[in-house]
XYZ file of C-alpha atoms in Angstrom:
100
model
C 0.584 -0.488 0.005
C 1.562 3.539 -0.938
C 1.679 6.387 1.407
C 0.702 9.860 1.130
C 3.587 12.004 2.925
C 1.155 15.787 3.413
C 3.377 18.505 4.073
C 2.738 21.706 3.033
C 6.129 24.100 2.550
C 6.138 27.040 4.164
C 6.005 29.876 1.532
C 8.181 32.330 2.989
C 11.086 30.106 3.101
C 10.453 28.694 -0.361
C 12.759 30.218 -2.834
C 16.362 31.107 -3.290
C 17.136 34.404 -1.950
C 14.561 34.314 1.921
C 15.953 30.679 1.611
C 19.941 32.019 1.336
C 18.690 35.347 3.756
C 17.046 32.592 7.365
C 20.509 29.904 6.772
C 22.308 32.886 7.048
C 20.456 34.507 10.052
C 20.290 31.149 11.781
C 23.820 30.328 11.612
C 24.818 33.719 13.194
C 21.776 35.367 14.791
C 21.956 38.136 11.966
C 24.096 40.614 9.083
C 24.053 42.828 7.999
C 22.469 44.385 5.282
C 25.586 44.777 2.101
C 26.436 40.902 3.711
C 23.476 39.468 2.573
C 23.061 41.871 -0.402
C 26.761 40.401 -1.479
C 26.551 36.717 -0.058
C 23.054 36.556 -2.076
C 23.913 38.671 -5.526
C 20.878 40.238 -4.706
C 20.314 44.177 -5.955
C 19.267 46.593 -3.193
C 15.796 47.208 -3.776
C 14.419 43.469 -4.576
C 17.083 42.591 -0.887
C 14.603 44.789 0.508
C 11.668 43.096 -0.530
C 12.225 39.317 0.698
C 13.287 41.560 4.144
C 10.257 43.509 3.970
C 8.253 39.855 3.578
C 10.221 38.099 6.661
C 10.161 41.284 9.140
C 5.782 41.308 8.354
C 5.268 37.162 9.684
C 8.228 38.649 12.368
C 10.688 35.920 11.380
C 13.326 39.215 11.308
C 13.935 42.238 13.215
C 15.697 45.017 11.238
C 17.196 47.534 13.538
C 18.891 50.683 11.248
C 21.166 52.943 13.174
C 23.731 55.328 12.292
C 28.092 54.663 12.266
C 30.391 57.848 11.764
C 27.214 58.813 10.107
C 26.838 55.971 7.862
C 23.801 54.465 8.180
C 23.603 50.495 9.106
C 20.741 48.491 8.787
C 21.351 45.153 10.737
C 18.646 42.537 10.242
C 17.734 40.072 12.791
C 16.553 36.266 12.931
C 13.597 36.723 15.902
C 12.764 33.539 17.845
C 9.569 32.200 16.215
C 11.510 33.307 12.967
C 14.282 30.814 14.119
C 11.192 27.729 14.772
C 9.559 28.874 11.428
C 12.408 27.477 9.883
C 13.513 25.271 12.067
C 9.678 23.276 11.341
C 10.526 24.546 7.322
C 13.261 22.154 7.404
C 11.747 19.175 9.354
C 9.069 18.873 6.532
C 11.936 19.070 3.879
C 14.077 16.590 5.421
C 9.810 14.681 5.201
C 9.912 15.133 2.278
C 13.305 13.946 0.763
C 13.149 10.836 3.285
C 9.882 10.046 1.704
C 11.322 9.496 -1.640
C 11.848 6.434 -3.233
């Protein structure tokens, strides 16, 4: 008898850029906007839109500050974000393990 796996992946993470953002933040806790932009090869606008979506879901916090009169944007993962991303990774693992 064939077993059907019903796993619903979190759409907030199921996209290359947001997967990258969350992976970096899971390991480091926080990262500067420019670091994420460079590591993920994204434009300012593209990264901003992905960060906005994650911030709206309360998966990350964005802190803006000035260092030597230059703006600095820090992205921080929240506890809700950590938990949701762990669940996403668990769901992916379930899918992989169910493959023949």
